[in-house]
XYZ file of C-alpha atoms in Angstrom:
443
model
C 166.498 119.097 94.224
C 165.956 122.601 92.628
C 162.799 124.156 92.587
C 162.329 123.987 88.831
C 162.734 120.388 89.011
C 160.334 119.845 91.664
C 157.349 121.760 90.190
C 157.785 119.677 87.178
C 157.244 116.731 88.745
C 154.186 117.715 91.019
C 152.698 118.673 87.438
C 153.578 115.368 86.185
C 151.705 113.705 89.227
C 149.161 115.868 89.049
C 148.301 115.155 85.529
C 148.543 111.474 86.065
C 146.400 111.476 89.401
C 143.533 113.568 86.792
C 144.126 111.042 84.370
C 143.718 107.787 86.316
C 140.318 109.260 88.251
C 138.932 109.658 84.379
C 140.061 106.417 83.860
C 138.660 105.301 86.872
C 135.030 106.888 86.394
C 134.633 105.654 82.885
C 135.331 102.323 83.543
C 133.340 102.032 86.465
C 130.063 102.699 85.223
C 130.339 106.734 86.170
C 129.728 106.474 89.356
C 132.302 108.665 89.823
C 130.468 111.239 87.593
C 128.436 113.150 90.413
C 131.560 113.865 91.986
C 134.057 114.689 89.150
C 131.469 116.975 87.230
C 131.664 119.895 89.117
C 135.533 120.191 89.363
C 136.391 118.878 85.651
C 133.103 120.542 83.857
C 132.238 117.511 82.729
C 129.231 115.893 80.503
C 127.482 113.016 81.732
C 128.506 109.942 79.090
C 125.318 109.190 76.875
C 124.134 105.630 77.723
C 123.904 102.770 75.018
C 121.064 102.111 73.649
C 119.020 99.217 75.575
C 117.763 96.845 72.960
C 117.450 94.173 76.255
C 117.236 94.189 79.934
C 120.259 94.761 82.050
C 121.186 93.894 85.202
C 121.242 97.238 86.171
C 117.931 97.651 85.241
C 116.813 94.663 86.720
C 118.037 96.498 89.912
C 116.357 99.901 89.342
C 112.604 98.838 88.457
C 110.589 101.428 89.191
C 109.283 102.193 92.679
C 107.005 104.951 92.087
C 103.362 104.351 93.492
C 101.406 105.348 89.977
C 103.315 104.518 86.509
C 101.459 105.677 83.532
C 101.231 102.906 80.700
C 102.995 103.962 77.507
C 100.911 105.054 74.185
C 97.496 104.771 76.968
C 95.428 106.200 79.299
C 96.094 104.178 81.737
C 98.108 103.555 85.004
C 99.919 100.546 86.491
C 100.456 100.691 89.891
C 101.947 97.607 91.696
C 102.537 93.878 90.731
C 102.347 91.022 92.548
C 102.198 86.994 92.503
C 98.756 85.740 93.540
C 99.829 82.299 94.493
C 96.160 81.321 95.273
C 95.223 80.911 91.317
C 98.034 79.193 90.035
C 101.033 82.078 90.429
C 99.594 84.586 88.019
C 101.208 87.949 88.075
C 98.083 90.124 89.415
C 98.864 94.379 88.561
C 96.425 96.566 90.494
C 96.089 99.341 87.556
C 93.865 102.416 87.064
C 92.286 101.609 83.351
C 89.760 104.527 81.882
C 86.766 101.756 81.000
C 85.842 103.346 77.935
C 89.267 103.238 76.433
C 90.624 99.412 76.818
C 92.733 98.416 74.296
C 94.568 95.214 74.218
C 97.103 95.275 76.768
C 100.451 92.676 77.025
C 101.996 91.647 79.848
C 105.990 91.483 79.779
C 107.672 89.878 82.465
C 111.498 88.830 83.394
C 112.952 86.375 85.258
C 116.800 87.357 84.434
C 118.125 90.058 82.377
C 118.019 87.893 78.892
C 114.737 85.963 80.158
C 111.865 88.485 79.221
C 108.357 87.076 78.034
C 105.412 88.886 76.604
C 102.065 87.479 77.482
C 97.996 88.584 76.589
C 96.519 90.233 79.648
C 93.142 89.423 81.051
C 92.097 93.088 82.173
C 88.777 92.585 85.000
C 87.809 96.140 85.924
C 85.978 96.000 89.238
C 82.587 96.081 89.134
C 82.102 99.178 92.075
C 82.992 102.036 89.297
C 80.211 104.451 90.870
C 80.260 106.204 87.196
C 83.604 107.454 87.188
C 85.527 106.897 83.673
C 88.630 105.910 85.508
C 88.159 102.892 87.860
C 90.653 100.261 89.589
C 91.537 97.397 87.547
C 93.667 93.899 88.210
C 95.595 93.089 84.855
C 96.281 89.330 84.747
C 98.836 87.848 83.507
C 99.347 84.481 82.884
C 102.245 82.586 81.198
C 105.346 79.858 82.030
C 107.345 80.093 84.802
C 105.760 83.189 86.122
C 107.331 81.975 89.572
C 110.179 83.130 89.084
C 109.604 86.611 87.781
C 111.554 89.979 89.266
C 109.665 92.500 87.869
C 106.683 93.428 85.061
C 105.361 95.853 82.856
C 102.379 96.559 81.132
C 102.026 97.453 77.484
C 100.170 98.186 74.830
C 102.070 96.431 71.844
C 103.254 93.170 71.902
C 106.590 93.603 71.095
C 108.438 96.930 72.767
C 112.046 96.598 73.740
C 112.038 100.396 74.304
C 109.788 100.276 77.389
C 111.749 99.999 80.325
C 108.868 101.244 83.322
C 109.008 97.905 85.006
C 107.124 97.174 88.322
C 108.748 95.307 91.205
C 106.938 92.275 91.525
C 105.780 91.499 95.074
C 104.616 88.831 97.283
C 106.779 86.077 95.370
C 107.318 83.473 98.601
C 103.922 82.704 100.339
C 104.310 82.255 103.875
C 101.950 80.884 107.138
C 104.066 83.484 109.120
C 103.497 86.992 109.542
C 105.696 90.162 110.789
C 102.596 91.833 112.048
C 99.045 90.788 113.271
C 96.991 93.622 112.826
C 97.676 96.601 110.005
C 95.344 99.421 109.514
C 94.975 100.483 106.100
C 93.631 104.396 105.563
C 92.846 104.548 102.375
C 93.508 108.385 101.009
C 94.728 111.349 102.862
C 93.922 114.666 101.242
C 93.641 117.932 100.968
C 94.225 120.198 104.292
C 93.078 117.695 106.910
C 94.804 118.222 109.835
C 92.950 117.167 112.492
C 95.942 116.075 114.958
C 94.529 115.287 118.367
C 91.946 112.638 117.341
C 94.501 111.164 114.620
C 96.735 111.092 118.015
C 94.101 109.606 119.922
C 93.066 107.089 116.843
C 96.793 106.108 116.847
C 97.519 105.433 120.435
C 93.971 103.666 120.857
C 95.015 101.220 118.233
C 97.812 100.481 119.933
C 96.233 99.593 123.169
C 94.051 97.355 120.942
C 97.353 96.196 119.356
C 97.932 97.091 116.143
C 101.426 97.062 115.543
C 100.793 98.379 112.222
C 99.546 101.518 110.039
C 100.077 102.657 106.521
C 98.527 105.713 105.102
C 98.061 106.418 101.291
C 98.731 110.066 101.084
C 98.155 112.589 98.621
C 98.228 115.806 100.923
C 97.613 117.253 104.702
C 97.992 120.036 106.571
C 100.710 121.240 108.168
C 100.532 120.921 111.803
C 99.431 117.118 111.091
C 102.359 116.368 108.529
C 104.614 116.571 112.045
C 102.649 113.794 113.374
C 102.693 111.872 110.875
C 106.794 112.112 110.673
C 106.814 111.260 114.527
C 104.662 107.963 113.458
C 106.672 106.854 110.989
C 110.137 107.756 112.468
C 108.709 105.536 116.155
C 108.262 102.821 113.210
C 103.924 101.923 113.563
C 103.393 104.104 110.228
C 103.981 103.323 106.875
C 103.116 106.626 104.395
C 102.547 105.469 100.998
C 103.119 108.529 98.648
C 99.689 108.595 96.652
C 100.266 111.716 94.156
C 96.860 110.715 91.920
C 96.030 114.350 91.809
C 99.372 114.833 89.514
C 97.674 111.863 86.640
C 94.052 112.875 87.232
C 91.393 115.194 88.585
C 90.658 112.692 91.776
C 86.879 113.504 93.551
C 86.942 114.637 96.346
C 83.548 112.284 96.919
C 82.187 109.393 95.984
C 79.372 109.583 93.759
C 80.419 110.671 89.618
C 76.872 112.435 89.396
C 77.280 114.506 92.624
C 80.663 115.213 92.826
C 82.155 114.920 89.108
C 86.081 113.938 88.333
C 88.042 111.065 86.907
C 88.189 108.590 89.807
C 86.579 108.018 92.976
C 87.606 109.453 95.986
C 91.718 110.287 95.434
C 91.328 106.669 94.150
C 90.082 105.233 97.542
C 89.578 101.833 95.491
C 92.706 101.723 93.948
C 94.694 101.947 97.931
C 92.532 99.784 99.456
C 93.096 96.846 96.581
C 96.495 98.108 96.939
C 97.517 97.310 101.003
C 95.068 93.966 101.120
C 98.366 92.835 98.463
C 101.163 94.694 99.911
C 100.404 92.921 103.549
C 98.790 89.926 101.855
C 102.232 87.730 103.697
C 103.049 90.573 105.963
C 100.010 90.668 108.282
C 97.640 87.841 109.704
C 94.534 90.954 109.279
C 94.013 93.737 107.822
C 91.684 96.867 108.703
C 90.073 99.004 106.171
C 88.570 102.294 108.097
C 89.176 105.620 107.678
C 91.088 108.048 109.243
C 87.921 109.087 111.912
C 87.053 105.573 112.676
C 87.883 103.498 115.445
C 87.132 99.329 115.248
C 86.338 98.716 118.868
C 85.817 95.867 120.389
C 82.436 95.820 123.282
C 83.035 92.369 124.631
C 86.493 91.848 124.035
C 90.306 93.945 125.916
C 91.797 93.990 122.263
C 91.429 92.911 118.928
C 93.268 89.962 119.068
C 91.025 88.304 121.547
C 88.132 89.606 119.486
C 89.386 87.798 116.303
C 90.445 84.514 118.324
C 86.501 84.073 119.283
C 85.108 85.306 115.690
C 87.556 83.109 113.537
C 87.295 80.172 116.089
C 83.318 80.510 115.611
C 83.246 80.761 111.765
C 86.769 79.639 110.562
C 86.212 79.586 107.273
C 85.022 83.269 107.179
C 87.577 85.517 106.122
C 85.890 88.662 105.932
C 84.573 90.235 109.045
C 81.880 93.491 108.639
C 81.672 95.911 111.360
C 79.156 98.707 111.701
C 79.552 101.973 111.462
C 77.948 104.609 114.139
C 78.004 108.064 114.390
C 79.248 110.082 117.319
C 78.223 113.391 116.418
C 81.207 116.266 117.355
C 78.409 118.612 117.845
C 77.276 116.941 120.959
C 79.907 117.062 124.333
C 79.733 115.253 127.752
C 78.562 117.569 130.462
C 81.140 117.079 132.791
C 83.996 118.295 130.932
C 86.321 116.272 132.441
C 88.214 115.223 129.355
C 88.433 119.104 128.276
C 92.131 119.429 129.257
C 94.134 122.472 129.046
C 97.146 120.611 127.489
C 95.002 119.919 124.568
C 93.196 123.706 123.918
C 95.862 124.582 121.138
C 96.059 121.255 119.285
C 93.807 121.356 116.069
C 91.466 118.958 115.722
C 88.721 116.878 117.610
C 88.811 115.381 120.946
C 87.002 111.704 120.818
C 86.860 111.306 124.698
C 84.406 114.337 124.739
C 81.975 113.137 122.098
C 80.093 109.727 123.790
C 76.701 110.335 121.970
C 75.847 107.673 119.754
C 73.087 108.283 116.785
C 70.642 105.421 116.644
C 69.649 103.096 113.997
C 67.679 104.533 111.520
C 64.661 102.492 109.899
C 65.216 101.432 106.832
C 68.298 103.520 106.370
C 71.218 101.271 105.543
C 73.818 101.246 107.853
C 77.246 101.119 106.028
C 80.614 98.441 107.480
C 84.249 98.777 107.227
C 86.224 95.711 107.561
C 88.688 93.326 109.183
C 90.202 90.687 106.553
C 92.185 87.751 106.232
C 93.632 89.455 102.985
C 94.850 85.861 101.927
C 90.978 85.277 101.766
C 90.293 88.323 99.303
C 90.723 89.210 95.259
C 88.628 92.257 95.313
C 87.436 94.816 97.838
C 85.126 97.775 97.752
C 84.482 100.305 100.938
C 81.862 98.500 102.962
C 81.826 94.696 101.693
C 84.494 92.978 99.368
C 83.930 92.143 95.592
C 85.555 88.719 95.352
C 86.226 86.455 98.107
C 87.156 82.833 99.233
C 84.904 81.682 102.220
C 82.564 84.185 102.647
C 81.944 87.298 104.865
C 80.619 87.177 108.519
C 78.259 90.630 110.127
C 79.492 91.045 113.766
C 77.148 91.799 115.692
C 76.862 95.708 117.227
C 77.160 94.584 120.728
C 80.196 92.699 119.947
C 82.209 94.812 117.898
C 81.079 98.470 116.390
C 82.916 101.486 114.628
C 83.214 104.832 116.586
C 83.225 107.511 114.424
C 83.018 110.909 115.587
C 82.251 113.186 112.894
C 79.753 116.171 111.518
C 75.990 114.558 112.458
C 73.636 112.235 110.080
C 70.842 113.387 112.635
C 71.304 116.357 113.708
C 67.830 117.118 114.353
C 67.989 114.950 117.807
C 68.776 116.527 121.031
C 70.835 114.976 123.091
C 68.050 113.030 124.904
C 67.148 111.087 122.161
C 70.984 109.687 121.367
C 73.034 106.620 123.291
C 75.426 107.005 125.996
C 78.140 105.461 124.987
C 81.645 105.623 126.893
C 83.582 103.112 125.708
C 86.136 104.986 124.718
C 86.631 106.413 128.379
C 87.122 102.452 129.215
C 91.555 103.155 128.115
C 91.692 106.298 129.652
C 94.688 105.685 132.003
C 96.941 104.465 129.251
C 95.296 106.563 126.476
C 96.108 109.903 127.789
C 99.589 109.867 129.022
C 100.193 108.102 125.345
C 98.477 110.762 123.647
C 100.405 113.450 125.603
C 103.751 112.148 125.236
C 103.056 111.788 121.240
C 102.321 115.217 121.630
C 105.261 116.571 123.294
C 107.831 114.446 121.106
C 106.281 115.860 118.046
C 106.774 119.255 118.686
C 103.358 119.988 120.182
C-alpha cells in the first residue's frame, strides 16, 4: 500500500472515530460534554424546557444546607417526614415574621406524581426580636408517604421551580447507627481554640459518643486542621452553615443588644435542624456548645448515666443539665497538667481550670440538653418548645456541664470558688488521646 493511499484512509477513520464520539455524547445525555469541549471547542447543548419533573431531577434535588424560597424572603432548609403526626412533610425554614405570605407545599412521589398542598407555617415562639426566626412549614396532603423530595412556594401553581429538598427520615426505625451524637450548634468567626476542642473531643469519646456534627459557618485556621482530622477518623460530621452569605447573622443573642437578622448564625435554625437529621440515626442527642462538656458525677459514661435516668422516669424524653462555670482565669497550683507538648497549641487547656463558680441567688442558672429527639417538635437553647412526655432537671450532683470559659464572677478569689477535678478523673486515657490527635493533625 502506497503512502497516498494510506493517509487517506487514516483521515477517513479519523473522521468517523470524531463523528461517532459526537454521536455518542449527544445521545447520551452529554455526559461526554466535559470531556469533548476542550478538544472540539464545543457549546454545551441548551436543555429543554422542563414543564414537569424528570427523573434526572428527581436524582439531583438540591443538597445545599440554606435554599432561598422563590419571589420571598424566606429560606427552606431541610425536609423531612414526621411520622409521629400522621406522616406530614415537616421543612425546618428561616421565614422573616413580618413578611408571611401564603406559602404551598409541592411534593413528588415519581417524576409525573407532583402535588401542591396549603402550608401550615408555625414560627417558633423563642424569636428573641429578631425579624428572621426558625420556622417548621407543614405540609399535609395524600400519600405524603411516599414522597422523594419537596419544595416550598409561594404560588400555587409553578412548574418553573425546580429547588426541591431531599426529603428525609422517610422509614421510622427502633434501631439506631449511633447512641449518643453531639450537636454544636454554629461555628463562627475566627475561633480556633484547638487544644480544648481536642480535649472536648477525646473526652466525649471516653464518655462514648460515637458521634459529632458541627454546623459551620467559619474558624480559624489552625482549628480547620482539626476539624479535617475529625471528620476524615469518621466521629465528625461538618454541616456547611453559610447563613452569613443570605443574612447579617448576630453574633449574640439578644436583637436589642446585639442587632442583625437572626439569632446567633441561626443557632435555632441548627439545633431544630440535627434533633431531625438524627431523629432515626441516634438513640440521644446532645445540644451544648463547643466549650461545654456533659459530665456525668455518679456515673463512668453516659450510657450508664441515661440507663438509670430513663429507667427512673421513662416517659421523660428530655433531660436538662446545668450549666457551671470554670473560669480560664483561675489555674491549679500545681501545674502538673501545664505540659510542654501543649505550649504552642492555641487555645485553652480544661485540665488546668478545676474552679467551679457557685450558685448565684436568684440568678437563673441556664441547661443544655440530652434528648430522645423522637420525643421532640421544637427546641430552644436551654429547654425545648414542644415536646411529648415531658422534661426531667438532673440533679447537679448527678450530672453537670463543665464549661471553662471568660468568668460570670470574676470578683471571687479563688477561695471563695469549688474544687472541682473531675475532669482529672480520665486523665490516663485523655492525654495520650489528646496527644496523638495532635500529632496526626499536623500539630
Amino acid at each position: 500500500m502506497d503512502k497516498s493511499t494510506l493517509k487517506k484512509l487514516l483521515a477517513i477513520s479519523c473522521t468517523i472515530t470524531i463523528i461517532f464520539t459526537l454521536i455518542l455524547a449527544y445521545t447520551s445525555n452529554y455526559s461526554l460534554y466535559k470531556y469533548m469541549a476542550p478538544f472540539y471547542n464545543m457549546q454545551k447543548p441548551t436543555e429543554p424546557s422542563m414543564q414537569k419533573v424528570t427523573e434526572a431531577s428527581m436524582q439531583e434535588v438540591k443538597e445545599a444546607s440554606i435554599t432561598p424560597i422563590k419571589d420571598s424572603e424566606h429560606f427552606m432548609v431541610s425536609a423531612f417526614i414526621d411520622h409521629r403526626l400522621d406522616g406530614v412533610i415537616r421543612v425546618i425554614s428561616i421565614i422573616k415574621r413580618n413578611n408571611l405570605q401564603p406559602l404551598y407545599c409541592v411534593y413528588c412521589n415519581t417524576e409525573n406524581d407532583c402535588r401542591t398542598v396549603q402550608t401550615d407555617v408555625q414560627i417558633h415562639s423563642d424569636n428573641f426580636g429578631f425579624p428572621f426566626h426558625v420556622s417548621d412549614v407543614i405540609c399535609k396532603g395524600k400519600h405524603m408517604e411516599n414522597a422523594k423530595q419537596v419544595l416550598i412556594s409561594t404560588k400555587d401553581s409553578d412548574n418553573n421551580n425546580t429547588e426541591y429538598l431531599p426529603i428525609k427520615n422517610r422509614v421510622s426505625t427502633n434501631t439506631f447507627k449511633f447512641d449518643f451524637t453531639v450537636c454544636i450548634s454554629s461555628l463562627f468567626g475566627k475561633y480556633n481554640n484547638v487544644l480544648e476542642f481536642a480535649q472536648t473531643m477525646e473526652m466525649y469519646k471516653l464518655l462514648g459518643v460515637q458521634h459529632v456534627v458541627i454546623y459551620n459557618t467559619s474558624c480559624g485556621p489552625d482549628l480547620e486542621k482539626l476539624l479535617k482530622y475529625y471528620e476524615t477518623e469518621g466521629i465528625l460530621e461538618i454541616v456547611s452553615w453559610p447563613i452569613n452569605k443570605f443574612l447579617n447573622p448576630s453574633p449574640g443573642w439578644n436583637f436589642q443588644e446585639h442587632k442583625g437578622d437572626i439569632h446567633y448564625y441561626g443557632q435555632l435554625v441548627t439545633l431544630n435542624e440535627c434533633i431531625y437529621r438524627h431523629m432515626y440515626q441516634s438513640r440521644y442527642v446532645l445540644l451544648n456548645d463547643i466549650d461545654e462538656i456533659i459530665m456525668p458525677y455518679k456515673h463512668s459514661n453516659l450510657p450508664s448515666l441515661m440507663e438509670d435516668l430513663q429507667s427512673a422516669h421513662p416517659s421523660v424524653g428530655v433531660f436538662r443539665i446545668e450549666n457551671h462555670i470554670f473560669p480560664k482565669t483561675q489555674f491549679e497550683d500545681s501545674g502538673k497538667f501545664k505540659r510542654a507538648k501543649w505550649n504552642n497549641i492555641p487555645g485553652v487547656n480544661i485540665m488546668e481550670h478545676i474552679y467551679r463558680e457557685p450558685d448565684r441567688k436568684y440568678v437563673y442558672n441556664p441547661a443544655k440538653m440530652i434528648v430522645n429527639p423522637r420525643k421532640v417538635q421544637q427546641t430552644s437553647v436551654h429547654s425545648t418548645l414542644k415536646e411529648f412526655g415531658g422534661s426531667y432537671n438532673v440533679p447537679l450532683d448527678v450530672c453537670r456541664i463543665v464549661h471553662v470559659r471568660d468568668p460570670l464572677q470574676g470578683h471571687l478569689t479563688k477561695d471563695k470558688l469549688f474544687v472541682d477535678k473531675r475532669v482529672w478523673d480520665f486523665e490516663q486515657e485523655l492525654i495520650p488521646n489528646v496527644d496523638q490527635t495532635l500529632n496526626f493533625s499536623g500539630f
